[in-house]
PDB file of C-alpha atoms in Angstrom:
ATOM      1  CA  UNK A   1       2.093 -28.914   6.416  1.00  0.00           C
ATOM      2  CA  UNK A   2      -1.154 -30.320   4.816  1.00  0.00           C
ATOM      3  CA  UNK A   3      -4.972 -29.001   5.061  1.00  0.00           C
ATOM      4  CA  UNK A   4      -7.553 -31.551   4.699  1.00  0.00           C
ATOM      5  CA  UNK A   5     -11.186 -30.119   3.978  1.00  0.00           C
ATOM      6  CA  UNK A   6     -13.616 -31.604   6.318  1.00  0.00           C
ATOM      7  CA  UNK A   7     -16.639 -29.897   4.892  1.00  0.00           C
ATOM      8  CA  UNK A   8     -17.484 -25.689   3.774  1.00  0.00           C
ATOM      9  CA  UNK A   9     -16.987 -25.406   7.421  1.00  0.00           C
ATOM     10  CA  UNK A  10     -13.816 -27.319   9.156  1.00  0.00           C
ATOM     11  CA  UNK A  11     -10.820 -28.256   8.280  1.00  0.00           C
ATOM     12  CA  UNK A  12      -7.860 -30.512   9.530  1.00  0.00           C
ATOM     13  CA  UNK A  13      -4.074 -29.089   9.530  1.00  0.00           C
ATOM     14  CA  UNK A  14      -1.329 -31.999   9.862  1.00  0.00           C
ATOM     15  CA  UNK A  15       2.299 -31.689   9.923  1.00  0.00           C
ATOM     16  CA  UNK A  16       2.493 -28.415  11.202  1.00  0.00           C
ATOM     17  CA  UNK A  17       5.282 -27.937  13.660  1.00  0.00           C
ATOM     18  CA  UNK A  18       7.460 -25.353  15.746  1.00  0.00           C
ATOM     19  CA  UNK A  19      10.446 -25.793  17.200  1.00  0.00           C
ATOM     20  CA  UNK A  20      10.900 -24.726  20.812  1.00  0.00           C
ATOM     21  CA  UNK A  21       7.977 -22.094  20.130  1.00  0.00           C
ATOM     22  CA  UNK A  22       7.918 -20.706  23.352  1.00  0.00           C
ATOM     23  CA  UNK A  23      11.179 -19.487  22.871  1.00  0.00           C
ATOM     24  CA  UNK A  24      10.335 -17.951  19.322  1.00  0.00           C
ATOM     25  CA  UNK A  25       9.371 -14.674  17.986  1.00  0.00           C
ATOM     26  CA  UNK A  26       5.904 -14.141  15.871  1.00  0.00           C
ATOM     27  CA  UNK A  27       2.646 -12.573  15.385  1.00  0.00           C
ATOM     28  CA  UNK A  28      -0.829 -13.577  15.900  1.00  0.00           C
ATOM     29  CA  UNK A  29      -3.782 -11.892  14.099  1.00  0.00           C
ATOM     30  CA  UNK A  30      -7.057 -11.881  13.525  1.00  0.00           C
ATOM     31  CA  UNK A  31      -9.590 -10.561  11.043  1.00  0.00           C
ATOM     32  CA  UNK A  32     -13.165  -9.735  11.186  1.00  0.00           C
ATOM     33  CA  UNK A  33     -15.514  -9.763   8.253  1.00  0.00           C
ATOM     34  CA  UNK A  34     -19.396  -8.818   6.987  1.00  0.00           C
ATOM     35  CA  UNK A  35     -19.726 -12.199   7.276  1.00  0.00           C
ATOM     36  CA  UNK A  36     -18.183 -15.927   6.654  1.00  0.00           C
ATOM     37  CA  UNK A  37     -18.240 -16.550   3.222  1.00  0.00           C
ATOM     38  CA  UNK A  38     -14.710 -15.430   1.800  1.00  0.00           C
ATOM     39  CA  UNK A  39     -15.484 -15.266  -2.129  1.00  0.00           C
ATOM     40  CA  UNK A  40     -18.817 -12.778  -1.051  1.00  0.00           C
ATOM     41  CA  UNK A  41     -17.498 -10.895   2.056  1.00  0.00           C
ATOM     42  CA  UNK A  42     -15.384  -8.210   2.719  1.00  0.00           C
ATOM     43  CA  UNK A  43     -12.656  -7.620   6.107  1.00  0.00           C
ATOM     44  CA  UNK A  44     -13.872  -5.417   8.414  1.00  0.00           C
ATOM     45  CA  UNK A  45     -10.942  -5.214  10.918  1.00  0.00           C
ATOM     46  CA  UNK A  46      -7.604  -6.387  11.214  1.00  0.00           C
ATOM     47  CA  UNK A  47      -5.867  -7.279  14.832  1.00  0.00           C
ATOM     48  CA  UNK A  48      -2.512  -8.401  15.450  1.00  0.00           C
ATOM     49  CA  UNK A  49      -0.283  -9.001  18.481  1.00  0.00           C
ATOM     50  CA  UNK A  50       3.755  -9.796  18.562  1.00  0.00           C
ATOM     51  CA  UNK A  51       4.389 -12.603  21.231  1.00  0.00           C
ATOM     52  CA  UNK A  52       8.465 -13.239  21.905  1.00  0.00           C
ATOM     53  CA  UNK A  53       9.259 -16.067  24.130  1.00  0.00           C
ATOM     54  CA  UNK A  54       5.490 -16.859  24.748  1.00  0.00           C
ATOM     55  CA  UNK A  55       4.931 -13.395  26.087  1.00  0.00           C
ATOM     56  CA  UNK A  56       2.605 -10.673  24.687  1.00  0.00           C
ATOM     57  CA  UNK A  57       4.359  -8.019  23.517  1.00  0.00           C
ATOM     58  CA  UNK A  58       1.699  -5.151  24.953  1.00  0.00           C
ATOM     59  CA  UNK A  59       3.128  -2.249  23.400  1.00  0.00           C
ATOM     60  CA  UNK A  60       3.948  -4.276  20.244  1.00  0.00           C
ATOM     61  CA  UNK A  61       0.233  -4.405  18.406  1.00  0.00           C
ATOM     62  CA  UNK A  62      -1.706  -3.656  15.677  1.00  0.00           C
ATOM     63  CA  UNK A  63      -5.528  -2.595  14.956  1.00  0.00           C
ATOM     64  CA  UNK A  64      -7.766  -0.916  12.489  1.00  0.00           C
ATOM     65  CA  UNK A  65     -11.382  -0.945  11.478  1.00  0.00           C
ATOM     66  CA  UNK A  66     -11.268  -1.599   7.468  1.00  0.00           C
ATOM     67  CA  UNK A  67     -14.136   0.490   5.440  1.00  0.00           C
ATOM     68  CA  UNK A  68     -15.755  -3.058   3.613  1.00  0.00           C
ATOM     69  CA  UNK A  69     -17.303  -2.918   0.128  1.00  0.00           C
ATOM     70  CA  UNK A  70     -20.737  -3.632   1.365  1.00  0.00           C
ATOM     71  CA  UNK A  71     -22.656  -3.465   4.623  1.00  0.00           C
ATOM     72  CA  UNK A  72     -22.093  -5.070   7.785  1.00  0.00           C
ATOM     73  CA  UNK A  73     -25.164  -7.078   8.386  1.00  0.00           C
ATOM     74  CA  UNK A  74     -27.601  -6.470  11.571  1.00  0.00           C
ATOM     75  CA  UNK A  75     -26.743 -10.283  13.391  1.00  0.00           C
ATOM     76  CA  UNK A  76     -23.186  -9.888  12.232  1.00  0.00           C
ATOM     77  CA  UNK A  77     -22.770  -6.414  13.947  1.00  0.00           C
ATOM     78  CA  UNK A  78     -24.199  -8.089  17.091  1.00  0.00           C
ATOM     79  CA  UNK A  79     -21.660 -11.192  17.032  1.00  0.00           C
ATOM     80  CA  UNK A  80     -18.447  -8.929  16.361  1.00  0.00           C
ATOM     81  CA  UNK A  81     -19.859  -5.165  17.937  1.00  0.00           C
ATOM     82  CA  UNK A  82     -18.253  -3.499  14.927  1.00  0.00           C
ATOM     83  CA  UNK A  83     -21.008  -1.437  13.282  1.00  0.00           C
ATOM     84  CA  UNK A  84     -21.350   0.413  10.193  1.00  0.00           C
ATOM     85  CA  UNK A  85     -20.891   3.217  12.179  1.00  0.00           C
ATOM     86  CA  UNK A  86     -17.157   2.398  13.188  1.00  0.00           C
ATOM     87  CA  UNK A  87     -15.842   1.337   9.795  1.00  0.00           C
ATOM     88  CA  UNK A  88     -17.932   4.246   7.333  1.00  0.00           C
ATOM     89  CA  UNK A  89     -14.648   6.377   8.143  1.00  0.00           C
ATOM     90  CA  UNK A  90     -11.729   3.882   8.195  1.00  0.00           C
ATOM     91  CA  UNK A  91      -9.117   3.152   5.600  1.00  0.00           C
ATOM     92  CA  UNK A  92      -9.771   0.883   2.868  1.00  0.00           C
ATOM     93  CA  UNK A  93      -8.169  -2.716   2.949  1.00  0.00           C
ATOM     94  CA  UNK A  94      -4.685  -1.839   0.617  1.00  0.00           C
ATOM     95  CA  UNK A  95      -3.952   0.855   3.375  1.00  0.00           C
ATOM     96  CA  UNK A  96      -4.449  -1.554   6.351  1.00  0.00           C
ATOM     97  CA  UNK A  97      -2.853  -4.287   4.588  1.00  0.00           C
ATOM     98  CA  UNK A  98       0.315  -1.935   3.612  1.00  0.00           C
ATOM     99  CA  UNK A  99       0.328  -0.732   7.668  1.00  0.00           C
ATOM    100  CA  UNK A 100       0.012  -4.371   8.551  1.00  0.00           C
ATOM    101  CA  UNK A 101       2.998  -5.425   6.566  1.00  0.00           C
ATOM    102  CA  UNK A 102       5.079  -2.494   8.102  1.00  0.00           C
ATOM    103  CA  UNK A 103       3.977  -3.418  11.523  1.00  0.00           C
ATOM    104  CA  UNK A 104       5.151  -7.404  10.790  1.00  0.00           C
ATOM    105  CA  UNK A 105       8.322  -6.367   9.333  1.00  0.00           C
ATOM    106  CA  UNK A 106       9.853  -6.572  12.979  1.00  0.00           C
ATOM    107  CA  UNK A 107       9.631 -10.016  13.218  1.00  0.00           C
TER     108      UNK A 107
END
């Protein structure tokens, strides 16, 4: 697999391939941040579905607010509708990271 940077912004991913993937077992997540600089910003939630022979596994996924190390800007609580409000109580990032490993250990 190869990743070719197009600019700050976009990127190109060649070579990548999965064998019969719809018969295949794996997770898909997603993470939300303060914002989109990765060197500045901080996660601000962590998602995660299993999908086994290209169906979602419903009962099989995994979510959590992180508490970030700095504010979640105004526009960027707009974009995402995570507020300060929903992630001044959750865990930091090493206990959502350490859940998130347990939870992909089943693959």
């Amino acid at each position: 697999m190869g990743i070719r940077f197009l600019s700050d912004v976009e990127y190109a991913v060649s070579g990548l391939a999965v064998n019969e993937i719809l018969k295949q077992r794996y997770c898909v997540f997603d993470l939300e941040s303060t914002c989109i600089h990765h060197e500045t910003e901080h996660i601000t939630q962590v998602g995660a579905v299993i999908i086994e022979n290209g169906i979602v596994q419903e009962s099989q996924t995994f979510n959590s607010y992180v508490q970030p190390l700095k504010p979640i800007p105004e526009a960027v609580e707009r974009f995402t509708g995570i507020s300060n409000t929903n992630v001044e109580s959750a865990p930091r990032l090493n206990e959502v990271y350490s859940r998130f490993i347990e939870f992909i250990k089943v693959l």
